CSV table of C-alpha atoms in Angstrom, one decimal:
chain,number,residue,atom,x,y,z
A,22,MET,CA,29.5,-9.1,3.8
A,23,PRO,CA,27.3,-12.1,5.3
A,24,GLN,CA,23.7,-11.3,5.6
A,25,ALA,CA,22.4,-9.5,8.2
A,26,ASP,CA,19.9,-11.2,11.1
A,27,PHE,CA,17.9,-8.5,12.9
A,28,ALA,CA,16.1,-10.9,15.1
A,29,TYR,CA,13.5,-8.9,17.6
A,30,ALA,CA,13.3,-9.2,21.4
A,31,PRO,CA,9.9,-10.5,22.4
A,32,ALA,CA,7.5,-7.8,21.4
A,33,SER,CA,5.3,-6.1,23.7
A,34,ASP,CA,2.9,-3.0,23.9
A,35,ALA,CA,3.6,0.3,25.6
A,36,ALA,CA,2.1,-1.2,28.9
A,37,GLY,CA,5.0,-4.4,28.5
A,38,MET,CA,2.2,-6.8,27.7
A,39,PRO,CA,3.6,-9.6,24.8
A,40,LEU,CA,1.8,-9.1,21.5
A,41,ALA,CA,0.2,-11.9,20.0
A,42,ALA,CA,-0.7,-13.2,16.5
A,43,SER,CA,-3.1,-15.0,14.8
A,44,ILE,CA,-2.5,-16.9,11.8
A,45,PHE,CA,-5.4,-18.4,9.1
A,46,ALA,CA,-4.0,-20.4,6.4
A,47,ASP,CA,-5.7,-23.3,4.6
A,48,ARG,CA,-2.0,-24.4,3.3
A,49,PRO,CA,-0.4,-26.5,6.1
A,50,MET,CA,3.2,-25.9,4.9
A,51,LEU,CA,2.7,-22.2,4.7
A,52,ARG,CA,0.8,-21.9,8.1
A,53,GLU,CA,4.2,-23.6,9.4
A,54,GLU,CA,6.4,-21.1,7.9
A,55,LEU,CA,4.1,-18.3,9.5
A,56,ARG,CA,4.3,-19.8,12.3
A,57,GLU,CA,8.1,-19.7,12.6
A,58,ASP,CA,8.1,-16.1,11.3
A,59,VAL,CA,5.7,-15.0,14.2
A,60,ALA,CA,8.1,-16.5,16.6
A,61,ALA,CA,11.3,-15.1,14.9
A,62,ALA,CA,9.5,-11.8,15.3
A,63,GLY,CA,9.2,-12.3,19.1
A,64,LEU,CA,5.3,-12.5,18.8
A,65,ALA,CA,3.4,-15.1,20.6
A,66,LEU,CA,0.9,-17.1,19.0
A,67,ARG,CA,-2.8,-16.8,19.8
A,68,GLU,CA,-4.4,-18.9,17.1
A,69,CYS,CA,-3.1,-20.9,14.1
A,70,GLY,CA,-5.8,-22.3,11.9
A,71,GLY,CA,-7.7,-22.4,8.7
A,72,VAL,CA,-9.5,-19.7,6.9
A,73,GLY,CA,-12.8,-21.5,7.8
A,74,ALA,CA,-12.2,-20.9,11.7
A,75,LEU,CA,-13.2,-17.5,11.1
A,76,LEU,CA,-16.8,-18.3,10.8
A,77,GLU,CA,-17.0,-21.1,13.4
A,78,GLY,CA,-18.4,-20.6,16.3
A,79,ASP,CA,-18.3,-17.4,18.5
A,80,ALA,CA,-15.8,-14.6,17.5
A,81,ARG,CA,-12.6,-15.2,19.6
A,82,PRO,CA,-10.2,-12.6,20.5
A,83,LEU,CA,-7.7,-11.6,17.7
A,84,GLY,CA,-4.1,-11.4,18.2
A,85,GLU,CA,-2.3,-7.9,17.8
A,86,VAL,CA,-1.3,-8.8,14.5
A,87,VAL,CA,-3.3,-11.2,12.0
A,88,LEU,CA,-1.8,-12.8,9.0
A,89,LEU,CA,-4.2,-14.2,6.6
A,90,ASP,CA,-3.6,-16.1,3.5
A,91,CYS,CA,-6.4,-16.5,0.8
A,92,PRO,CA,-5.3,-17.1,-2.7
A,93,ALA,CA,-8.9,-17.7,-4.0
A,94,LEU,CA,-12.0,-16.3,-2.8
A,95,ASP,CA,-15.5,-18.2,-2.8
A,96,ALA,CA,-18.8,-16.8,-1.1
A,97,ALA,CA,-17.6,-18.3,2.3
A,98,GLY,CA,-14.1,-16.8,2.0
A,99,ILE,CA,-15.6,-13.5,1.2
A,100,ALA,CA,-17.8,-13.5,4.2
A,101,ALA,CA,-15.0,-14.5,6.2
A,102,LEU,CA,-12.7,-11.8,5.2
A,103,ALA,CA,-15.3,-9.2,5.3
A,104,ARG,CA,-15.8,-10.0,9.2
A,105,LEU,CA,-12.2,-10.2,9.8
A,106,ASP,CA,-11.6,-6.7,8.4
A,107,MET,CA,-14.5,-5.3,10.6
A,108,ARG,CA,-13.3,-7.2,13.7
A,109,ALA,CA,-9.6,-5.8,12.9
A,110,ALA,CA,-10.8,-2.3,12.6
A,111,ARG,CA,-12.8,-2.6,15.7
A,112,SER,CA,-9.6,-3.8,17.7
A,113,GLY,CA,-7.0,-2.3,16.0
A,114,ALA,CA,-5.2,-5.3,15.0
A,115,GLN,CA,-2.6,-4.9,12.4
A,116,LEU,CA,-4.1,-7.0,9.4
A,117,VAL,CA,-1.5,-8.4,6.6
A,118,ILE,CA,-3.3,-10.3,3.8
A,119,SER,CA,-1.2,-12.6,1.2
A,120,THR,CA,-3.1,-13.3,-2.2
A,121,THR,CA,-3.0,-13.7,-5.6
A,122,VAL,CA,-3.5,-11.4,-8.6
A,123,ALA,CA,-6.8,-13.5,-9.6
A,124,ALA,CA,-8.3,-12.9,-6.2
A,125,LEU,CA,-7.2,-9.5,-5.9
A,126,ASP,CA,-10.0,-7.6,-6.7
A,127,ASP,CA,-12.5,-9.3,-4.2
A,128,VAL,CA,-9.6,-8.9,-1.4
A,129,PHE,CA,-9.3,-5.4,-2.2
A,130,ALA,CA,-13.1,-4.8,-2.2
A,131,CYS,CA,-13.7,-6.5,1.1
A,132,CYS,CA,-11.1,-4.7,3.0
A,133,ASP,CA,-12.4,-1.1,3.4
A,134,GLN,CA,-12.3,-0.7,7.1
A,135,SER,CA,-8.9,-1.9,8.8
A,136,ASP,CA,-6.2,-0.3,6.2
A,137,PRO,CA,-4.5,-3.6,5.8
A,138,GLN,CA,-1.4,-4.7,4.0
A,139,ILE,CA,-1.9,-6.7,1.0
A,140,LEU,CA,0.6,-9.0,-0.6
A,141,VAL,CA,0.0,-10.3,-4.0
A,142,ASP,CA,2.3,-13.7,-4.2
A,143,PRO,CA,4.7,-12.7,-2.0
A,144,THR,CA,7.9,-14.6,-1.1
A,145,ARG,CA,8.9,-15.4,2.5
A,146,ALA,CA,11.2,-12.4,2.5
A,147,GLU,CA,8.3,-10.1,1.6
A,148,ARG,CA,6.0,-11.5,4.3
A,149,ILE,CA,8.8,-10.9,6.9
A,150,VAL,CA,9.1,-7.4,5.8
A,151,ALA,CA,5.5,-6.8,6.4
A,152,LEU,CA,6.1,-8.2,9.9
A,153,GLY,CA,8.8,-5.8,10.4
A,154,ARG,CA,6.5,-2.8,9.3
A,155,VAL,CA,4.0,-3.9,11.6
A,156,LEU,CA,6.4,-4.1,14.5
A,157,ALA,CA,7.7,-0.6,13.4
A,158,LYS,CA,4.4,0.8,14.9
A,159,VAL,CA,5.0,-0.8,18.0
A,160,PRO,CA,6.4,1.7,20.7
A,161,ASN,CA,9.2,0.7,23.1
A,162,LEU,CA,10.1,-2.2,20.8
A,163,ARG,CA,13.7,-3.3,21.3
A,164,PHE,CA,16.5,-4.9,19.4
A,165,ARG,CA,18.5,-7.9,20.4
A,166,GLU,CA,22.3,-7.1,20.7
A,167,LEU,CA,23.6,-6.7,16.9
A,168,ALA,CA,26.7,-8.2,15.7
A,169,ASP,CA,29.4,-6.2,14.4
A,170,ASP,CA,28.4,-7.2,10.9
A,171,ASP,CA,25.0,-6.3,11.4
A,172,ARG,CA,25.8,-2.9,13.1
A,173,LEU,CA,27.8,-2.0,10.0
A,174,THR,CA,24.8,-3.1,7.4
A,175,LEU,CA,22.4,-0.9,9.7
A,176,LEU,CA,24.8,1.8,9.4
A,177,ARG,CA,25.3,1.7,5.8
A,178,LEU,CA,21.5,1.5,5.4
A,179,THR,CA,21.1,4.7,7.7
A,180,GLU,CA,23.7,6.5,5.4
A,181,GLN,CA,21.6,5.8,2.3
A,182,VAL,CA,18.3,6.6,3.3
A,183,GLY,CA,19.9,9.9,4.9
A,184,GLU,CA,21.3,10.6,1.3
A,185,ILE,CA,17.7,10.3,-0.2
A,186,ALA,CA,16.3,12.6,2.2
A,187,GLN,CA,18.9,15.4,1.6
A,188,ARG,CA,18.2,14.7,-2.2
A,189,LEU,CA,14.5,14.8,-1.9
A,190,GLU,CA,14.8,17.8,0.4
A,191,ARG,CA,16.8,20.0,-2.3
A,192,LEU,CA,14.6,18.9,-4.9
A,193,GLY,CA,11.3,20.3,-3.0
A,194,GLY,CA,9.4,17.2,-3.1
A,195,ALA,CA,8.2,14.5,-0.7
A,196,ARG,CA,10.1,14.5,2.3
A,197,PRO,CA,10.8,11.1,4.5
A,198,SER,CA,9.5,11.0,7.7
A,199,LEU,CA,12.0,8.2,9.3
A,200,LEU,CA,11.4,9.0,13.0
A,201,GLY,CA,8.1,10.7,13.3
A,202,ASP,CA,4.8,9.2,13.5
A,203,ASP,CA,4.8,5.5,13.3
A,204,LYS,CA,5.6,4.9,9.6
A,205,ALA,CA,9.3,3.7,9.3
A,206,PHE,CA,10.8,4.9,5.8
A,207,TYR,CA,7.4,6.4,5.1
A,208,PHE,CA,7.3,9.5,2.6
A,209,GLU,CA,4.5,12.0,3.3
A,210,SER,CA,2.2,12.5,0.3
A,211,PRO,CA,1.0,15.7,-0.5
A,212,ARG,CA,-2.0,17.1,1.5
A,213,ARG,CA,-5.4,17.3,0.0
A,214,GLY,CA,-5.0,21.0,-0.5
A,215,PHE,CA,-2.6,20.1,-3.3
A,216,ALA,CA,-5.1,21.7,-5.8
A,217,GLY,CA,-5.0,25.3,-4.3
A,218,ALA,CA,-7.6,27.4,-2.6
A,219,PRO,CA,-10.6,28.6,-4.4
A,220,VAL,CA,-10.4,31.9,-6.3
A,221,GLU,CA,-12.2,35.1,-5.0
A,222,HIS,CA,-15.3,36.3,-6.7
A,223,SER,CA,-15.2,40.0,-8.1
A,224,ASP,CA,-17.6,41.2,-5.5
A,225,GLY,CA,-15.3,39.9,-2.9
A,226,ASP,CA,-18.4,38.6,-0.6
A,227,ARG,CA,-18.4,34.8,-2.1
A,228,LEU,CA,-16.1,32.3,-3.5
A,229,ILE,CA,-16.3,30.4,-6.6
A,230,GLN,CA,-14.3,27.6,-7.9
A,231,THR,CA,-12.2,28.0,-11.2
A,232,ALA,CA,-13.4,26.1,-14.1
A,233,ARG,CA,-11.9,22.8,-14.4
A,234,PRO,CA,-9.5,22.5,-17.7
A,235,PRO,CA,-10.9,19.9,-20.2
A,236,LEU,CA,-9.6,16.6,-20.2
A,237,PRO,CA,-6.6,15.7,-22.5
A,238,ASP,CA,-7.5,13.6,-25.7
A,239,PRO,CA,-7.3,10.0,-24.3
A,240,ARG,CA,-5.7,8.8,-27.7
A,241,LEU,CA,-2.8,11.1,-26.5
A,242,VAL,CA,-2.5,10.0,-23.2
A,243,ARG,CA,-2.4,6.3,-24.3
A,244,ARG,CA,0.6,7.2,-27.0
A,245,ILE,CA,2.2,8.6,-24.0
A,246,ILE,CA,1.9,5.4,-22.0
A,247,GLN,CA,3.0,3.4,-25.1
A,248,GLN,CA,5.9,5.5,-25.8
A,249,ARG,CA,6.9,5.3,-21.9
A,250,ARG,CA,6.5,1.7,-21.9
A,251,LEU,CA,9.2,1.4,-25.1
A,252,ARG,CA,12.2,2.2,-22.8
A,253,ALA,CA,12.2,-1.3,-21.2
A,254,LYS,CA,13.1,-2.5,-25.0
A,255,PHE,CA,16.6,-0.8,-24.1
A,256,PHE,CA,16.9,-0.6,-20.2
A,257,GLU,CA,15.9,-2.3,-17.2
A,258,ALA,CA,12.3,-1.5,-16.0
A,259,GLU,CA,13.0,-0.6,-12.7
A,260,LEU,CA,15.5,2.2,-14.1
A,261,PHE,CA,12.5,4.1,-14.9
A,262,ALA,CA,10.0,3.0,-12.4
A,263,ASP,CA,7.4,5.8,-11.6
A,264,PRO,CA,4.3,3.9,-10.7
A,265,ALA,CA,2.4,7.1,-9.4
A,266,TRP,CA,2.8,8.7,-12.5
A,267,GLU,CA,2.0,5.7,-14.6
A,268,MET,CA,-1.4,5.0,-12.5
A,269,LEU,CA,-2.3,9.1,-13.0
A,270,LEU,CA,-2.0,8.5,-16.9
A,271,ASP,CA,-3.9,5.3,-16.8
A,272,LEU,CA,-6.6,6.7,-14.8
A,273,THR,CA,-6.5,10.2,-16.8
A,274,ALA,CA,-7.1,8.2,-20.0
A,275,ALA,CA,-10.0,5.9,-18.4
A,276,ARG,CA,-11.9,8.9,-17.5
A,277,ALA,CA,-11.5,10.5,-20.4
A,278,GLU,CA,-12.7,7.4,-22.2
A,279,HIS,CA,-15.6,7.0,-19.5
A,280,THR,CA,-14.4,3.5,-18.5
A,281,ARG,CA,-13.7,2.2,-14.8
A,282,VAL,CA,-10.3,0.8,-13.5
A,283,SER,CA,-10.1,-2.3,-11.2
A,284,VAL,CA,-7.5,-2.4,-8.7
A,285,THR,CA,-5.8,-5.5,-10.7
A,286,SER,CA,-5.7,-3.4,-13.8
A,287,LEU,CA,-4.3,-0.2,-12.2
A,288,CYS,CA,-1.7,-2.7,-10.4
A,289,ILE,CA,-0.5,-3.7,-13.9
A,290,ALA,CA,-0.6,0.0,-15.6
A,291,SER,CA,1.7,0.8,-12.7
A,292,GLY,CA,4.6,-1.1,-14.1
A,293,VAL,CA,5.7,-2.4,-10.6
A,294,PRO,CA,5.0,-5.6,-8.8
A,295,PRO,CA,1.3,-5.7,-7.5
A,296,THR,CA,2.6,-5.5,-3.9
A,297,THR,CA,4.2,-2.3,-4.2
A,298,ALA,CA,1.6,-0.9,-6.4
A,299,LEU,CA,-1.2,-1.3,-3.6
A,300,ARG,CA,1.3,0.7,-1.3
A,301,TRP,CA,1.2,3.4,-4.1
A,302,ILE,CA,-2.4,3.3,-4.3
A,303,GLY,CA,-2.8,3.8,-0.7
A,304,GLN,CA,-0.8,6.6,0.0
A,305,MET,CA,-2.1,8.3,-3.3
A,306,THR,CA,-5.8,7.7,-1.9
A,307,GLU,CA,-4.5,9.1,1.8
A,308,ALA,CA,-3.2,12.1,-0.3
A,309,GLY,CA,-6.6,12.8,-2.0
A,310,LEU,CA,-5.5,12.0,-5.4
A,311,LEU,CA,-7.3,8.9,-6.0
A,312,GLU,CA,-10.6,7.5,-4.8
A,313,ARG,CA,-12.0,4.3,-4.0
A,314,VAL,CA,-15.8,3.8,-5.6
A,315,GLU,CA,-17.9,0.8,-4.9
A,316,ASP,CA,-19.6,-1.0,-7.9
A,317,GLU,CA,-23.4,0.0,-7.6
A,318,SER,CA,-24.2,-3.6,-9.0
A,319,ASP,CA,-21.9,-5.6,-7.3
A,320,ARG,CA,-20.6,-4.6,-3.8
A,321,ARG,CA,-18.0,-7.1,-4.1
A,322,ARG,CA,-16.0,-5.2,-6.8
A,323,VAL,CA,-14.3,-2.0,-6.1
A,324,PHE,CA,-12.8,0.4,-9.0
A,325,ILE,CA,-10.2,3.5,-8.4
A,326,THR,CA,-10.4,6.9,-9.9
A,327,LEU,CA,-9.0,10.2,-9.8
A,328,SER,CA,-10.4,12.3,-7.1
A,329,THR,CA,-12.0,15.8,-7.9
A,330,PRO,CA,-10.1,18.2,-6.0
A,331,ARG,CA,-10.9,21.9,-5.5
A,332,GLY,CA,-10.5,23.8,-8.8
A,333,GLY,CA,-9.6,20.5,-10.8
A,334,CYS,CA,-5.9,19.8,-11.7
A,335,HIS,CA,-6.4,17.0,-14.3
A,336,GLY,CA,-6.2,19.4,-17.2
A,337,THR,CA,-2.9,20.8,-16.2
A,338,LEU,CA,-0.8,17.4,-16.4
A,339,PHE,CA,-0.5,17.7,-20.5
A,340,ARG,CA,-0.2,21.5,-20.9
């Protein structure tokens, strides 16, 4: 089957005003690729320049979509990214950042307000997918007329998503929200009440929390992690990909060892590409399973830790 080419009509907001994009990248070839991708997505180009433009002169209006490439961060880059994150949060702009594994911790630490999409060493296809996720949030967005082959491809994709939804519903797990809210193909995470309600005291007049079970022996957790990784010797790693559980195991062992886990380290522990791991971290943080903790001695660094929900739950993982 020929490759589908889903081209977007000119994107506009609910009022019919055309959406614009701002591009900040120091590599000329990448800037040109981003310019082409923005045009293909139906977005107008408001600004296209180097990262240094973020710190030059007075602040200029941002586009509704901001594409930033920062493979490395120096002091000026950190200042520029922190400023951009704040401006995007205030204006409601959708921020998409491309970076590298080496700069991931610095980038993640700078972006604590705008909830950006962070892509690690992305391919052009991954950047286009990120643009598609942004456009999925735009109301009243229309596609151009699809060719017959494209219609068939879209139908098959819809059928596959429907089958996944039915299986998840039968399992009683997370349920996909394909049409609700603004998140295409988004799987809802458990709510913050997943730990259960506090237990009523015997006198009936006050509520107390149940005692938190002890943490498992970190040597046991590390052994479980090692045994799970041995499967990759015999099967493709993607066959058993379970990033959420791998991250929970790694963070449980780290808490018992009284060590802190950086974003980069947690992405490695997940066993999936960093961009995918970052999406999981975002959803698990939103669900209240994980917490973002700033380094008190260096505000440029951020660590990820298990949250401490009502009643505690970490001790039940290994019972």
